mmCIF file of C-alpha atoms in Angstrom:
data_model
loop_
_atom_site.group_PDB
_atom_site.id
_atom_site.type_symbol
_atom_site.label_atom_id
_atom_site.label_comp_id
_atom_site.label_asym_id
_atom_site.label_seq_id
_atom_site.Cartn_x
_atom_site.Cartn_y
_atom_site.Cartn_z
ATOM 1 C CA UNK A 449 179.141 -85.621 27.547
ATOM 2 C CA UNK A 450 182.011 -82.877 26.990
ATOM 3 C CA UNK A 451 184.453 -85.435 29.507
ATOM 4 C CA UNK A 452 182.868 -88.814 28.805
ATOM 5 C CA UNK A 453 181.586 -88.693 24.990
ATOM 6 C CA UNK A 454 183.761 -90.575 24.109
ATOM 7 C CA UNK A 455 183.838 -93.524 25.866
ATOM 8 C CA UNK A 456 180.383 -93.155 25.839
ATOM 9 C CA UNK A 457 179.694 -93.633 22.762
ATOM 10 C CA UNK A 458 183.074 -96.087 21.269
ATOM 11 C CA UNK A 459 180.818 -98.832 21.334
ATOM 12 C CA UNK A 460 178.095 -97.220 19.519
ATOM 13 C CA UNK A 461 178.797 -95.134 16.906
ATOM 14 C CA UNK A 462 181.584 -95.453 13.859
ATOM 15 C CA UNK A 463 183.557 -92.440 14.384
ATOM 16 C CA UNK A 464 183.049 -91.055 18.015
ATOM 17 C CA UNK A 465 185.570 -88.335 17.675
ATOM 18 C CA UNK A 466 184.015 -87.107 15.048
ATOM 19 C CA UNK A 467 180.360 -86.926 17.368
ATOM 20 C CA UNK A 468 181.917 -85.154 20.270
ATOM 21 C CA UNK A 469 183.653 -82.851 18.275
ATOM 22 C CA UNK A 470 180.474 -82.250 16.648
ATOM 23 C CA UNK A 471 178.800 -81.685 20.054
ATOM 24 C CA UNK A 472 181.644 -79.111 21.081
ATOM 25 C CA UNK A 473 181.143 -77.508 17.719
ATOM 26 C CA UNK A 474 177.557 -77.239 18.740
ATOM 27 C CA UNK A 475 177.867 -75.491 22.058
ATOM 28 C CA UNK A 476 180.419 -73.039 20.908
ATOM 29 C CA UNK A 477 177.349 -71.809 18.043
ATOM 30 C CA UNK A 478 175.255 -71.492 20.800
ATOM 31 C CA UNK A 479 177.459 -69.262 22.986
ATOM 32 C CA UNK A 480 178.459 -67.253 19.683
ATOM 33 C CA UNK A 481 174.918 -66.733 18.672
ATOM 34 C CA UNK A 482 173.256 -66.336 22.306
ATOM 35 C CA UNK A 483 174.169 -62.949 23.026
ATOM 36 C CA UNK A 484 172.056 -61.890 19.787
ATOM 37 C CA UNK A 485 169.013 -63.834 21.189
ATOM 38 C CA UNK A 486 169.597 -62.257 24.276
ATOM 39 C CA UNK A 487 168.964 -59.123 23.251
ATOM 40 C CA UNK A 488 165.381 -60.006 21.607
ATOM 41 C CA UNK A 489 163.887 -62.094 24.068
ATOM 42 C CA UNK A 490 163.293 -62.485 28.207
ATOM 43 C CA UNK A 491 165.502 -64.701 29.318
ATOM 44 C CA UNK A 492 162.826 -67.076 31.423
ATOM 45 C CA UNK A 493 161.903 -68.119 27.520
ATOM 46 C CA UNK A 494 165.204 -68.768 26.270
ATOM 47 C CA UNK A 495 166.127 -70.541 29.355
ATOM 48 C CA UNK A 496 162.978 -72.517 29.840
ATOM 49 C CA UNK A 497 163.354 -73.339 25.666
ATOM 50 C CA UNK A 498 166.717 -74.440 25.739
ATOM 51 C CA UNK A 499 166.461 -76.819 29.111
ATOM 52 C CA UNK A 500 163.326 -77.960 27.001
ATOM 53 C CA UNK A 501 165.155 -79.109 23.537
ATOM 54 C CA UNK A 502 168.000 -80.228 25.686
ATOM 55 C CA UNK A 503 165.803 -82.716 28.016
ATOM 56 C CA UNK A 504 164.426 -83.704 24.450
ATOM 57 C CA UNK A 505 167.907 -84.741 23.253
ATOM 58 C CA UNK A 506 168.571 -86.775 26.527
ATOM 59 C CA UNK A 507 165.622 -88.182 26.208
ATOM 60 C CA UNK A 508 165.866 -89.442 22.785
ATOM 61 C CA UNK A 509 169.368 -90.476 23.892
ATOM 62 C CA UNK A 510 167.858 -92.784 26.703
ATOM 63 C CA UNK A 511 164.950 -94.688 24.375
ATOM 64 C CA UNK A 512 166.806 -95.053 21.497
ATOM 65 C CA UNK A 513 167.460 -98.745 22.145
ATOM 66 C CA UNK A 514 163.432 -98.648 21.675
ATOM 67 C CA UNK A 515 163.416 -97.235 18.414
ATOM 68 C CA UNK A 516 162.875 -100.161 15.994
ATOM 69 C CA UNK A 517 164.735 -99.063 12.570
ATOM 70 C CA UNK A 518 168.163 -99.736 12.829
ATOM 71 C CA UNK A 519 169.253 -96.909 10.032
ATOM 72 C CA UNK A 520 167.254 -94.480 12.168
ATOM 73 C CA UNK A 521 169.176 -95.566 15.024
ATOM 74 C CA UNK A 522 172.103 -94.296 13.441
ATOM 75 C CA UNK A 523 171.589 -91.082 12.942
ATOM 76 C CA UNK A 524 170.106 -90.141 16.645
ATOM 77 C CA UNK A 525 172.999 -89.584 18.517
ATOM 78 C CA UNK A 526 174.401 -87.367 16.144
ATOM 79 C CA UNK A 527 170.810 -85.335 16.175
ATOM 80 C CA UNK A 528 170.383 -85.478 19.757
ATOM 81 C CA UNK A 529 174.170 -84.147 20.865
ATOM 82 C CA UNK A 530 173.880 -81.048 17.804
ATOM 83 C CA UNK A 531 170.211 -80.582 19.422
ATOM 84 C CA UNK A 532 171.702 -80.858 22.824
ATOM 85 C CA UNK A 533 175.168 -78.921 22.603
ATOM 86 C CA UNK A 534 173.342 -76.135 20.208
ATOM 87 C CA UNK A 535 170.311 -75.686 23.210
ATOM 88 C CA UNK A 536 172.827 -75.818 26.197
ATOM 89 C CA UNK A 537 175.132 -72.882 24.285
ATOM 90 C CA UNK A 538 171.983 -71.329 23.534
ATOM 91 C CA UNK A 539 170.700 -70.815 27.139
ATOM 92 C CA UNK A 540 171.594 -73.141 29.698
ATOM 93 C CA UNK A 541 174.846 -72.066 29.973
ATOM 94 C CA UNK A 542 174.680 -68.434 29.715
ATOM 95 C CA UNK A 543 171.552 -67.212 30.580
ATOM 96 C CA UNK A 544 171.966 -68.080 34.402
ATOM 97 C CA UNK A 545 174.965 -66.504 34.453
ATOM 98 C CA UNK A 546 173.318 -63.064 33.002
ATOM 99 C CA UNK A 547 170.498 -63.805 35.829
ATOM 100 C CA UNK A 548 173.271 -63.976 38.118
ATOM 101 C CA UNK A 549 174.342 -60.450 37.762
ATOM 102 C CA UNK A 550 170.970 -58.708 37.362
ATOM 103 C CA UNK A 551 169.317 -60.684 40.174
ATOM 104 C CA UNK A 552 172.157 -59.725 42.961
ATOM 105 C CA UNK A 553 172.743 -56.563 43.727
ATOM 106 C CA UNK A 554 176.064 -54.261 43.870
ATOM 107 C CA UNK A 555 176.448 -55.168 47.692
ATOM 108 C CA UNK A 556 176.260 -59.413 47.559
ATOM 109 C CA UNK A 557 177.170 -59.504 43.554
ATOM 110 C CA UNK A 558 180.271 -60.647 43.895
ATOM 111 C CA UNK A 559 179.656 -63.256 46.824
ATOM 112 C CA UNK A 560 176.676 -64.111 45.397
ATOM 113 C CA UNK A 561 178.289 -65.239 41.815
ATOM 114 C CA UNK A 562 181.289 -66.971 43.518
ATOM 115 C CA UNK A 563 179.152 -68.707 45.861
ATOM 116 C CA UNK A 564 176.727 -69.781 42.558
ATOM 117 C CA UNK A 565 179.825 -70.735 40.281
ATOM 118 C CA UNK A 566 181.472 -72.635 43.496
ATOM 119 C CA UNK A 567 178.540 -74.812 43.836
ATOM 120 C CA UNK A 568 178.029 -75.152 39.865
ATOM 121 C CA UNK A 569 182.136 -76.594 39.999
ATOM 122 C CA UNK A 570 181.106 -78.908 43.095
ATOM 123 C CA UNK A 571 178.299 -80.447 41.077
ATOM 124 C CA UNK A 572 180.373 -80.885 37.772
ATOM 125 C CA UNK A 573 182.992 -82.232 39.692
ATOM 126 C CA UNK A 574 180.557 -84.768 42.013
ATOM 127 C CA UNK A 575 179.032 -85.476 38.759
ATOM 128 C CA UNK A 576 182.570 -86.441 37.156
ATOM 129 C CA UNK A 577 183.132 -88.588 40.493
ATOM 130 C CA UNK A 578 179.901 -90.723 40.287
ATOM 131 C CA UNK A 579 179.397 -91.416 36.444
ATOM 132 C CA UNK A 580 181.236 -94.475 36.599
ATOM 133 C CA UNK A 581 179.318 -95.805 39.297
ATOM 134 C CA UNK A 582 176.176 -94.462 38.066
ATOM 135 C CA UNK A 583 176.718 -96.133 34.768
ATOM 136 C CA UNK A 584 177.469 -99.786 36.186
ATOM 137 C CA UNK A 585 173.525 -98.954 38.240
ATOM 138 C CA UNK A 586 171.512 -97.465 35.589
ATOM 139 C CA UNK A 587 173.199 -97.604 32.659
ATOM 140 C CA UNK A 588 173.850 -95.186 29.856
ATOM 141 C CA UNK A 589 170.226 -94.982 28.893
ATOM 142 C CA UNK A 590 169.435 -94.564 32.687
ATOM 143 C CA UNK A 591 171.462 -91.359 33.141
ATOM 144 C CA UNK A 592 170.510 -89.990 29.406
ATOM 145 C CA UNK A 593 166.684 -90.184 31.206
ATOM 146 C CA UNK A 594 167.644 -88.869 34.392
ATOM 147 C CA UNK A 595 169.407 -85.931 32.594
ATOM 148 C CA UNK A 596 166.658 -85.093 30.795
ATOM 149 C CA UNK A 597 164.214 -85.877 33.470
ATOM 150 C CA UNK A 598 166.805 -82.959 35.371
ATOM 151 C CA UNK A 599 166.576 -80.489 32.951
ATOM 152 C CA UNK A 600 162.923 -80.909 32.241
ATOM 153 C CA UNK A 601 162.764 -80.430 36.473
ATOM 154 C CA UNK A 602 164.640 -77.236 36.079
ATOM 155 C CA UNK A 603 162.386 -75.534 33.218
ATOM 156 C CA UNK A 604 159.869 -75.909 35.326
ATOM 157 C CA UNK A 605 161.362 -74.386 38.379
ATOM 158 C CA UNK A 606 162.582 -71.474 36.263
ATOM 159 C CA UNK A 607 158.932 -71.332 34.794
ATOM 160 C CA UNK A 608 157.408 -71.194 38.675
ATOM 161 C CA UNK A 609 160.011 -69.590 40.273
ATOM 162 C CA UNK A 610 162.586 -67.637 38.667
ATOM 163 C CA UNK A 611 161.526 -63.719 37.794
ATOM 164 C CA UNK A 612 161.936 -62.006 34.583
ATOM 165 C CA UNK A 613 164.931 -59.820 34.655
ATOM 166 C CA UNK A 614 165.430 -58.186 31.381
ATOM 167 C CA UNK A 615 164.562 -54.623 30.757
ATOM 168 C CA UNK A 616 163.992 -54.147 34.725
ATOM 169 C CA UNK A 617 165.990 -52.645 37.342
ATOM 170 C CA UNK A 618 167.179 -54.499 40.725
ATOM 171 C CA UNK A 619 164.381 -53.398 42.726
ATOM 172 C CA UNK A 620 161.999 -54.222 40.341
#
């Protein structure tokens, strides 16, 4: 959405600048306020929370050529990227990273985050590669669902697999 909003969403909504902007706006609250949430709460919560809300937002995104009421219609992507952008800043985006430095220890930390953040740039920039073709297959609504069908996928794996690492040491 942060590369493609708006040509996303040109055909769709009046003032598209306006929406991604919005969504930008949104992410950088959730970043600012995130380290405050942070320190109240595990982070397998505010992860699994925010990959919740955010596979919401997709979702909405993806079925709202099924919602009936045009004046609803509207208003949803503007809801759905604040409610998207505001969960991602809030703990998508940083909370793996603080996972990332409490889970590895002194020895691999280093190789451990490189090796994390080189795979995270590989997927961003596959991801960047394939939209267009992805788009022409599925169509918007198609890869609004399979984002949130992705994020739903990874609250759950966090949920099963991922430890709680706040408040405990490394060998803990």
């Amino acid at each position: 959405l942060s590369y493609f909003g708006i040509i996303i969403f040109q055909e769709r909504i009046a003032n598209e600048s306006l929406l991604v902007f919005l969504f930008q706006a949104a992410i950088s609250l959730g970043y600012l306020v995130s380290p405050y949430i942070m320190s109240r709460i595990n982070r397998r919560p505010q992860f699994i929370t925010s990959a919740m809300m955010m596979g919401l937002g997709m979702l909405v995104l993806g079925a709202e050529n099924f919602i009936p009421c045009q004046s609803i219609r509207d208003y949803i992507p503007y809801i759905c990227l604040l409610v998207t952008g505001l969960s991602y800043g809030l703990g998508v985006g940083p909370v793996p990273f603080v996972l990332m430095s409490e889970m590895f220890g002194v020895k691999y930390k280093s190789e451990g985050m490189a090796m994390a953040i080189a795979a995270r740039c590989l997927m961003a920039f596959t991801q960047l590669k394939v939209f267009a073709d992805v788009e022409d297959l599925i169509g918007i609504s198609g890869i609004f669902l399979c984002h949130s069908l992705i994020n739903m996928i990874a609250a759950i794996f966090v949920f099963c697999v991922l430890p709680e690492t706040r408040n405990k040491s490394l060998s803990e």
